[in-house]
PDB file of C-alpha atoms in Angstrom:
ATOM      1  CA  MET A   1       9.433 -15.942 -15.332  1.00 55.00           C
ATOM      2  CA  LEU A   2       5.754 -16.544 -16.157  1.00 59.00           C
ATOM      3  CA  PRO A   3       3.980 -19.855 -16.812  1.00 58.00           C
ATOM      4  CA  GLU A   4       4.364 -20.822 -20.482  1.00 62.00           C
ATOM      5  CA  ASP A   5       0.633 -20.717 -21.247  1.00 63.00           C
ATOM      6  CA  THR A   6       0.370 -17.082 -20.101  1.00 64.00           C
ATOM      7  CA  ARG A   7       3.554 -15.556 -21.495  1.00 67.00           C
ATOM      8  CA  GLU A   8       2.172 -14.666 -24.925  1.00 69.00           C
ATOM      9  CA  VAL A   9      -0.994 -13.154 -23.469  1.00 66.00           C
ATOM     10  CA  TYR A  10       1.050 -11.157 -20.958  1.00 65.00           C
ATOM     11  CA  LEU A  11       3.406  -9.839 -23.641  1.00 69.00           C
ATOM     12  CA  GLU A  12       0.470  -8.853 -25.855  1.00 69.00           C
ATOM     13  CA  LYS A  13      -1.010  -6.818 -22.996  1.00 69.00           C
ATOM     14  CA  ALA A  14       2.279  -5.176 -22.026  1.00 71.00           C
ATOM     15  CA  ASN A  15       2.102  -1.861 -23.879  1.00 76.00           C
ATOM     16  CA  CYS A  16       1.865   1.880 -23.302  1.00 79.00           C
ATOM     17  CA  CYS A  17      -1.705   2.232 -24.562  1.00 78.00           C
ATOM     18  CA  PRO A  18      -2.829   3.649 -22.242  1.00 84.00           C
ATOM     19  CA  PRO A  19       0.352   4.757 -20.413  1.00 87.00           C
ATOM     20  CA  PRO A  20       0.775   4.054 -16.673  1.00 89.00           C
ATOM     21  CA  ILE A  21      -1.040   7.218 -15.646  1.00 94.00           C
ATOM     22  CA  PHE A  22      -2.336   6.146 -12.231  1.00 96.00           C
ATOM     23  CA  ILE A  23       0.916   5.221 -10.553  1.00 96.00           C
ATOM     24  CA  ILE A  24       2.717   8.248 -12.026  1.00 96.00           C
ATOM     25  CA  LEU A  25       0.018  10.731 -10.980  1.00 97.00           C
ATOM     26  CA  ILE A  26      -0.307   9.305  -7.473  1.00 97.00           C
ATOM     27  CA  SER A  27       3.482   9.482  -7.070  1.00 97.00           C
ATOM     28  CA  ILE A  28       3.565  13.109  -8.248  1.00 97.00           C
ATOM     29  CA  ALA A  29       0.755  13.985  -5.827  1.00 97.00           C
ATOM     30  CA  GLU A  30       2.566  12.357  -2.888  1.00 96.00           C
ATOM     31  CA  LEU A  31       5.809  14.122  -3.777  1.00 95.00           C
ATOM     32  CA  ALA A  32       4.012  17.467  -4.130  1.00 94.00           C
ATOM     33  CA  VAL A  33       2.409  17.144  -0.690  1.00 92.00           C
ATOM     34  CA  PHE A  34       5.761  16.220   0.858  1.00 90.00           C
ATOM     35  CA  ILE A  35       7.464  19.249  -0.735  1.00 88.00           C
ATOM     36  CA  TYR A  36       4.644  21.480   0.485  1.00 87.00           C
ATOM     37  CA  TYR A  37       5.023  20.377   4.108  1.00 85.00           C
ATOM     38  CA  ALA A  38       8.838  20.284   3.918  1.00 81.00           C
ATOM     39  CA  VAL A  39       9.228  23.771   2.446  1.00 77.00           C
ATOM     40  CA  TRP A  40       6.240  25.931   3.357  1.00 76.00           C
ATOM     41  CA  MET A  41       4.925  24.526   6.637  1.00 71.00           C
ATOM     42  CA  PRO A  42       6.577  24.931  10.073  1.00 59.00           C
ATOM     43  CA  HIS A  43       9.010  22.194  11.101  1.00 58.00           C
ATOM     44  CA  LYS A  44      12.415  21.843  12.718  1.00 58.00           C
ATOM     45  CA  GLN A  45      14.059  19.909   9.889  1.00 57.00           C
ATOM     46  CA  TRP A  46      13.004  18.615   6.492  1.00 54.00           C
ATOM     47  CA  VAL A  47      14.789  15.261   6.766  1.00 54.00           C
ATOM     48  CA  THR A  48      12.257  14.178   9.393  1.00 58.00           C
ATOM     49  CA  LEU A  49       9.129  16.296   9.527  1.00 62.00           C
ATOM     50  CA  ASP A  50       7.285  16.881  12.793  1.00 64.00           C
ATOM     51  CA  GLU A  51       4.680  19.538  13.584  1.00 67.00           C
ATOM     52  CA  SER A  52       3.869  20.196   9.949  1.00 70.00           C
ATOM     53  CA  ILE A  53       2.480  16.726   9.276  1.00 82.00           C
ATOM     54  CA  TRP A  54       1.025  15.768  12.659  1.00 80.00           C
ATOM     55  CA  LYS A  55      -1.356  18.720  12.420  1.00 83.00           C
ATOM     56  CA  SER A  56      -2.198  18.071   8.779  1.00 88.00           C
ATOM     57  CA  PRO A  57      -5.857  17.509   7.810  1.00 93.00           C
ATOM     58  CA  LEU A  58      -4.579  14.634   5.661  1.00 94.00           C
ATOM     59  CA  THR A  59      -2.891  12.609   8.435  1.00 93.00           C
ATOM     60  CA  TYR A  60      -4.881   9.748   9.947  1.00 93.00           C
ATOM     61  CA  ASP A  61      -5.472  10.751  13.556  1.00 92.00           C
ATOM     62  CA  PRO A  62      -7.497   8.286  15.681  1.00 92.00           C
ATOM     63  CA  LYS A  63      -9.004  11.205  17.606  1.00 92.00           C
ATOM     64  CA  LYS A  64     -10.373  12.652  14.367  1.00 93.00           C
ATOM     65  CA  ARG A  65     -11.426   9.449  12.640  1.00 91.00           C
ATOM     66  CA  GLU A  66     -14.944  10.808  12.094  1.00 92.00           C
ATOM     67  CA  GLU A  67     -13.285  12.764   9.273  1.00 95.00           C
ATOM     68  CA  ALA A  68     -13.567   9.772   6.959  1.00 94.00           C
ATOM     69  CA  TRP A  69     -11.286  11.106   4.231  1.00 96.00           C
ATOM     70  CA  ARG A  70      -8.317  10.595   6.564  1.00 96.00           C
ATOM     71  CA  PHE A  71      -8.589   6.818   6.039  1.00 96.00           C
ATOM     72  CA  PHE A  72      -7.381   7.508   2.465  1.00 97.00           C
ATOM     73  CA  SER A  73      -5.628  10.885   2.554  1.00 97.00           C
ATOM     74  CA  TYR A  74      -2.900   9.752   4.975  1.00 95.00           C
ATOM     75  CA  MET A  75      -1.157   8.151   1.992  1.00 96.00           C
ATOM     76  CA  PHE A  76      -0.125  11.612   0.744  1.00 95.00           C
ATOM     77  CA  VAL A  77       1.749  12.547   3.952  1.00 92.00           C
ATOM     78  CA  HIS A  78       5.203  11.167   4.764  1.00 89.00           C
ATOM     79  CA  ALA A  79       7.349  11.443   7.880  1.00 81.00           C
ATOM     80  CA  GLY A  80      10.638  12.264   6.171  1.00 81.00           C
ATOM     81  CA  VAL A  81      12.912  11.912   3.178  1.00 85.00           C
ATOM     82  CA  GLU A  82      13.697   8.220   3.616  1.00 80.00           C
ATOM     83  CA  HIS A  83       9.971   7.530   4.020  1.00 82.00           C
ATOM     84  CA  ILE A  84       8.839   9.285   0.830  1.00 90.00           C
ATOM     85  CA  VAL A  85      11.830   8.121  -1.248  1.00 90.00           C
ATOM     86  CA  GLY A  86      11.403   4.491  -0.215  1.00 86.00           C
ATOM     87  CA  ASN A  87       7.704   4.451  -1.034  1.00 90.00           C
ATOM     88  CA  LEU A  88       8.117   6.262  -4.351  1.00 95.00           C
ATOM     89  CA  ILE A  89      10.908   3.969  -5.534  1.00 92.00           C
ATOM     90  CA  MET A  90       8.996   0.813  -4.671  1.00 89.00           C
ATOM     91  CA  GLN A  91       5.649   1.870  -6.116  1.00 94.00           C
ATOM     92  CA  LEU A  92       7.229   3.092  -9.356  1.00 95.00           C
ATOM     93  CA  LEU A  93       9.368  -0.036  -9.777  1.00 91.00           C
ATOM     94  CA  LEU A  94       6.391  -2.301  -9.137  1.00 89.00           C
ATOM     95  CA  GLY A  95       3.514  -0.127 -10.314  1.00 92.00           C
ATOM     96  CA  ILE A  96       4.707   0.908 -13.775  1.00 92.00           C
ATOM     97  CA  PRO A  97       5.355  -2.651 -15.073  1.00 87.00           C
ATOM     98  CA  LEU A  98       2.094  -3.847 -13.497  1.00 86.00           C
ATOM     99  CA  GLU A  99       0.120  -0.986 -15.013  1.00 90.00           C
ATOM    100  CA  LEU A 100       1.610  -1.572 -18.475  1.00 88.00           C
ATOM    101  CA  VAL A 101      -0.104  -4.966 -18.394  1.00 82.00           C
ATOM    102  CA  HIS A 102      -3.069  -4.631 -16.036  1.00 82.00           C
ATOM    103  CA  LYS A 103      -3.810  -0.925 -16.727  1.00 86.00           C
ATOM    104  CA  GLY A 104      -4.701   1.853 -14.362  1.00 91.00           C
ATOM    105  CA  PHE A 105      -8.078   0.659 -13.088  1.00 91.00           C
ATOM    106  CA  GLU A 106      -6.835  -2.684 -11.781  1.00 89.00           C
ATOM    107  CA  VAL A 107      -3.601  -1.292 -10.334  1.00 92.00           C
ATOM    108  CA  GLY A 108      -5.542   1.625  -8.837  1.00 95.00           C
ATOM    109  CA  MET A 109      -8.102  -0.684  -7.231  1.00 92.00           C
ATOM    110  CA  VAL A 110      -5.393  -2.832  -5.650  1.00 93.00           C
ATOM    111  CA  TYR A 111      -3.415   0.200  -4.494  1.00 96.00           C
ATOM    112  CA  MET A 112      -6.424   1.946  -2.940  1.00 96.00           C
ATOM    113  CA  ALA A 113      -7.622  -1.318  -1.371  1.00 94.00           C
ATOM    114  CA  GLY A 114      -4.223  -1.547   0.319  1.00 95.00           C
ATOM    115  CA  VAL A 115      -4.439   2.064   1.508  1.00 96.00           C
ATOM    116  CA  LEU A 116      -7.902   1.525   3.014  1.00 96.00           C
ATOM    117  CA  ALA A 117      -6.995  -1.863   4.494  1.00 95.00           C
ATOM    118  CA  GLY A 118      -3.917  -0.280   6.039  1.00 94.00           C
ATOM    119  CA  SER A 119      -5.765   2.508   7.843  1.00 95.00           C
ATOM    120  CA  LEU A 120      -8.603   0.238   8.953  1.00 96.00           C
ATOM    121  CA  ALA A 121      -6.182  -2.396  10.252  1.00 94.00           C
ATOM    122  CA  SER A 122      -4.308   0.316  12.125  1.00 92.00           C
ATOM    123  CA  SER A 123      -7.550   1.652  13.622  1.00 94.00           C
ATOM    124  CA  ILE A 124      -8.340  -1.829  14.970  1.00 94.00           C
ATOM    125  CA  PHE A 125      -4.982  -3.271  16.036  1.00 92.00           C
ATOM    126  CA  ASP A 126      -3.142  -0.055  16.918  1.00 88.00           C
ATOM    127  CA  PRO A 127      -6.067   2.285  17.640  1.00 91.00           C
ATOM    128  CA  LEU A 128      -4.197   5.018  19.517  1.00 88.00           C
ATOM    129  CA  SER A 129      -1.489   5.679  16.918  1.00 85.00           C
ATOM    130  CA  VAL A 130      -1.394   8.191  14.088  1.00 87.00           C
ATOM    131  CA  LEU A 131      -0.725   7.022  10.547  1.00 89.00           C
ATOM    132  CA  VAL A 132       1.127   8.566   7.602  1.00 90.00           C
ATOM    133  CA  GLY A 133       2.602   7.266   4.357  1.00 90.00           C
ATOM    134  CA  ALA A 134       1.624   5.268   1.290  1.00 92.00           C
ATOM    135  CA  SER A 135       3.008   1.976   2.599  1.00 88.00           C
ATOM    136  CA  GLY A 136      -0.442   0.346   2.567  1.00 92.00           C
ATOM    137  CA  GLY A 137      -0.740   0.861  -1.188  1.00 94.00           C
ATOM    138  CA  VAL A 138       2.871  -0.072  -1.856  1.00 92.00           C
ATOM    139  CA  TYR A 139       2.541  -3.271   0.164  1.00 91.00           C
ATOM    140  CA  ALA A 140      -0.638  -4.175  -1.699  1.00 93.00           C
ATOM    141  CA  LEU A 141       1.302  -4.102  -4.975  1.00 92.00           C
ATOM    142  CA  MET A 142       4.099  -6.060  -3.336  1.00 89.00           C
ATOM    143  CA  GLY A 143       1.699  -8.623  -1.871  1.00 88.00           C
ATOM    144  CA  GLY A 144       0.113  -9.333  -5.247  1.00 84.00           C
ATOM    145  CA  TYR A 145       3.538  -9.616  -6.871  1.00 82.00           C
ATOM    146  CA  PHE A 146       4.787 -11.933  -4.109  1.00 82.00           C
ATOM    147  CA  MET A 147       1.800 -14.294  -4.317  1.00 78.00           C
ATOM    148  CA  ASN A 148       2.190 -14.462  -8.078  1.00 72.00           C
ATOM    149  CA  ALA A 149       5.811 -15.548  -7.656  1.00 72.00           C
ATOM    150  CA  VAL A 150       4.952 -18.159  -5.004  1.00 73.00           C
ATOM    151  CA  VAL A 151       2.001 -19.698  -6.869  1.00 68.00           C
ATOM    152  CA  ASN A 152       3.854 -19.877 -10.207  1.00 65.00           C
ATOM    153  CA  PHE A 153       7.235 -20.801  -8.732  1.00 66.00           C
ATOM    154  CA  GLN A 154       7.382 -24.325 -10.180  1.00 64.00           C
ATOM    155  CA  GLU A 155       6.845 -23.003 -13.704  1.00 63.00           C
ATOM    156  CA  MET A 156       9.612 -20.375 -13.478  1.00 63.00           C
ATOM    157  CA  ILE A 157      13.334 -20.675 -13.929  1.00 66.00           C
ATOM    158  CA  PRO A 158      14.227 -21.698 -10.341  1.00 69.00           C
ATOM    159  CA  LEU A 159      16.999 -19.152  -9.865  1.00 71.00           C
ATOM    160  CA  LEU A 160      14.790 -16.261 -11.015  1.00 72.00           C
ATOM    161  CA  GLY A 161      11.898 -17.432  -8.853  1.00 69.00           C
ATOM    162  CA  VAL A 162      14.103 -17.629  -5.755  1.00 78.00           C
ATOM    163  CA  PHE A 163      15.580 -14.213  -6.562  1.00 78.00           C
ATOM    164  CA  ARG A 164      12.135 -12.585  -6.822  1.00 74.00           C
ATOM    165  CA  ILE A 165      10.928 -14.066  -3.544  1.00 76.00           C
ATOM    166  CA  LEU A 166      14.123 -13.282  -1.620  1.00 82.00           C
ATOM    167  CA  LEU A 167      14.199  -9.734  -2.978  1.00 80.00           C
ATOM    168  CA  ILE A 168      10.661  -9.061  -1.786  1.00 78.00           C
ATOM    169  CA  VAL A 169      11.392 -10.631   1.610  1.00 80.00           C
ATOM    170  CA  LEU A 170      14.525  -8.465   1.959  1.00 83.00           C
ATOM    171  CA  ILE A 171      12.675  -5.270   1.039  1.00 78.00           C
ATOM    172  CA  VAL A 172       9.748  -6.076   3.322  1.00 75.00           C
ATOM    173  CA  GLY A 173      12.038  -6.961   6.212  1.00 76.00           C
ATOM    174  CA  THR A 174      14.043  -3.743   5.853  1.00 76.00           C
ATOM    175  CA  ASP A 175      10.957  -1.566   5.602  1.00 71.00           C
ATOM    176  CA  PHE A 176       9.329  -3.270   8.575  1.00 70.00           C
ATOM    177  CA  GLY A 177      12.497  -2.581  10.534  1.00 73.00           C
ATOM    178  CA  PHE A 178      12.183   1.161   9.879  1.00 70.00           C
ATOM    179  CA  ALA A 179       8.463   1.016  10.667  1.00 67.00           C
ATOM    180  CA  PHE A 180       9.083  -0.698  14.012  1.00 69.00           C
ATOM    181  CA  TYR A 181      11.745   1.894  14.801  1.00 70.00           C
ATOM    182  CA  ARG A 182       9.363   4.779  14.114  1.00 65.00           C
ATOM    183  CA  ARG A 183       6.641   3.103  16.186  1.00 63.00           C
ATOM    184  CA  PHE A 184       8.499   1.922  19.284  1.00 67.00           C
ATOM    185  CA  ILE A 185      11.734   3.952  19.448  1.00 70.00           C
ATOM    186  CA  SER A 186      11.498   7.255  17.570  1.00 63.00           C
ATOM    187  CA  HIS A 187       8.267   9.021  18.506  1.00 55.00           C
ATOM    188  CA  GLU A 188       8.411  12.029  16.188  1.00 53.00           C
ATOM    189  CA  GLY A 189       6.533  14.975  17.619  1.00 50.00           C
ATOM    190  CA  GLY A 190       5.750  12.936  20.743  1.00 47.00           C
ATOM    191  CA  LEU A 191       3.352  10.726  18.770  1.00 48.00           C
ATOM    192  CA  GLN A 192       3.412   7.023  18.033  1.00 51.00           C
ATOM    193  CA  VAL A 193       3.332   6.251  14.313  1.00 56.00           C
ATOM    194  CA  SER A 194       1.542   3.018  13.461  1.00 61.00           C
ATOM    195  CA  PHE A 195       3.181   0.268  11.399  1.00 73.00           C
ATOM    196  CA  VAL A 196       0.060  -1.908  11.119  1.00 85.00           C
ATOM    197  CA  ALA A 197      -0.818  -0.419   7.713  1.00 86.00           C
ATOM    198  CA  HIS A 198       2.013  -2.509   6.280  1.00 87.00           C
ATOM    199  CA  PHE A 199       0.235  -5.693   7.391  1.00 88.00           C
ATOM    200  CA  GLY A 200      -3.144  -4.504   6.135  1.00 91.00           C
ATOM    201  CA  GLY A 201      -1.688  -3.536   2.772  1.00 92.00           C
ATOM    202  CA  ILE A 202       0.177  -6.764   2.178  1.00 90.00           C
ATOM    203  CA  VAL A 203      -2.877  -8.872   3.116  1.00 90.00           C
ATOM    204  CA  ALA A 204      -4.964  -6.843   0.651  1.00 92.00           C
ATOM    205  CA  GLY A 205      -2.308  -7.460  -1.989  1.00 90.00           C
ATOM    206  CA  MET A 206      -2.097 -11.180  -1.296  1.00 87.00           C
ATOM    207  CA  THR A 207      -5.867 -11.511  -1.787  1.00 87.00           C
ATOM    208  CA  ILE A 208      -7.384  -8.905  -4.092  1.00 85.00           C
ATOM    209  CA  GLY A 209      -4.040  -8.046  -5.670  1.00 82.00           C
ATOM    210  CA  TYR A 210      -3.256 -11.673  -6.365  1.00 77.00           C
ATOM    211  CA  VAL A 211      -6.513 -12.130  -8.257  1.00 78.00           C
ATOM    212  CA  PHE A 212      -6.142  -8.954 -10.319  1.00 80.00           C
ATOM    213  CA  PHE A 213      -2.521  -9.620 -11.203  1.00 78.00           C
ATOM    214  CA  SER A 214      -2.722 -13.332 -11.978  1.00 70.00           C
ATOM    215  CA  ALA A 215      -5.813 -13.802 -14.175  1.00 59.00           C
ATOM    216  CA  TYR A 216      -4.146 -12.739 -17.429  1.00 54.00           C
ATOM    217  CA  ASN A 217      -6.455 -14.649 -19.766  1.00 53.00           C
ATOM    218  CA  GLU A 218      -9.519 -15.303 -17.612  1.00 59.00           C
ATOM    219  CA  LYS A 219     -12.742 -13.382 -17.151  1.00 63.00           C
ATOM    220  CA  LEU A 220     -12.350 -11.779 -13.746  1.00 64.00           C
ATOM    221  CA  LEU A 221     -16.033 -11.891 -12.848  1.00 73.00           C
ATOM    222  CA  LYS A 222     -16.101 -15.672 -13.422  1.00 76.00           C
ATOM    223  CA  ASP A 223     -13.162 -16.279 -11.087  1.00 74.00           C
ATOM    224  CA  PRO A 224     -14.522 -17.520  -7.701  1.00 81.00           C
ATOM    225  CA  ARG A 225     -11.352 -16.358  -5.957  1.00 75.00           C
ATOM    226  CA  PHE A 226     -12.237 -12.802  -6.910  1.00 78.00           C
ATOM    227  CA  TRP A 227     -15.618 -13.004  -5.180  1.00 84.00           C
ATOM    228  CA  ILE A 228     -14.173 -14.735  -2.112  1.00 87.00           C
ATOM    229  CA  CYS A 229     -11.652 -11.914  -1.758  1.00 82.00           C
ATOM    230  CA  ILE A 230     -14.264  -9.210  -2.362  1.00 84.00           C
ATOM    231  CA  VAL A 231     -16.662 -10.708   0.203  1.00 90.00           C
ATOM    232  CA  GLY A 232     -13.822 -11.062   2.710  1.00 90.00           C
ATOM    233  CA  PHE A 233     -12.799  -7.454   2.159  1.00 88.00           C
ATOM    234  CA  ILE A 234     -16.387  -6.217   2.565  1.00 90.00           C
ATOM    235  CA  VAL A 235     -16.807  -8.212   5.797  1.00 94.00           C
ATOM    236  CA  PHE A 236     -13.570  -6.725   7.106  1.00 93.00           C
ATOM    237  CA  LEU A 237     -14.726  -3.242   6.070  1.00 92.00           C
ATOM    238  CA  ILE A 238     -18.075  -3.601   7.847  1.00 94.00           C
ATOM    239  CA  PHE A 239     -16.414  -4.908  11.008  1.00 96.00           C
ATOM    240  CA  ALA A 240     -13.843  -2.071  10.939  1.00 95.00           C
ATOM    241  CA  VAL A 241     -16.556   0.578  10.600  1.00 93.00           C
ATOM    242  CA  PHE A 242     -18.527  -1.004  13.464  1.00 95.00           C
ATOM    243  CA  PHE A 243     -15.376  -1.175  15.595  1.00 95.00           C
ATOM    244  CA  ASN A 244     -14.510   2.469  14.990  1.00 93.00           C
ATOM    245  CA  ILE A 245     -18.008   3.658  15.832  1.00 92.00           C
ATOM    246  CA  PHE A 246     -18.826   1.535  18.865  1.00 92.00           C
ATOM    247  CA  ILE A 247     -15.723  -0.212  20.271  1.00 93.00           C
ATOM    248  CA  SER A 248     -12.549   1.757  19.586  1.00 93.00           C
ATOM    249  CA  PRO A 249     -10.722   3.005  22.706  1.00 92.00           C
ATOM    250  CA  ALA A 250      -9.646   6.138  20.848  1.00 85.00           C
ATOM    251  CA  SER A 251     -11.606   9.229  21.761  1.00 66.00           C
TER     252      SER A 251
END
């Protein structure tokens, strides 16, 4: 499914040295936190958690956004079984093959960029809502994968290219449906759960992720697209910090 001039390079890089440690460890950590809140913390049911996660020091809470770690740590907390299972399945299916080729640093950078972009986007466009889940990181991986398929579509076997794109669209559409439901219909614990992290994550993936996952045989630092994406991300980061300090309606 890759362009002919990159297939050999890609296959040479696809190996288990080193193994896909990042995506496996981050998945284990997210599962461990979910089990902790589902089993040992107070809640009414473990299928959909309530009090145990909304009071967590890991959850992104707009009223406590001065606790900066919450902009990252929210990725470890999930609202229920379908939430954690969906994220784990997607990040393992996408992350392990990507990490076999691009290794842990690149996959980790894209994943964490999606997590940060997700919380910052939520703090700007949905500033009064809480945020939980690793969807920002998952969508960053998905965004990079999607852009790769779109850009290289003409050099793929058409049927496989269409299948990849439609599969991603189907998964994204389904997940967005659940996210909209949690945000506008099901207010667990009386709180509104933001879905904007999905948008922030996928935009991060379609920019930074696209560069990391497409330059198989190029020097990354010589790729102008890389610097355009980095500068854009930094500008967004600076604006988001300014917004949260001086403009945000959350108190």
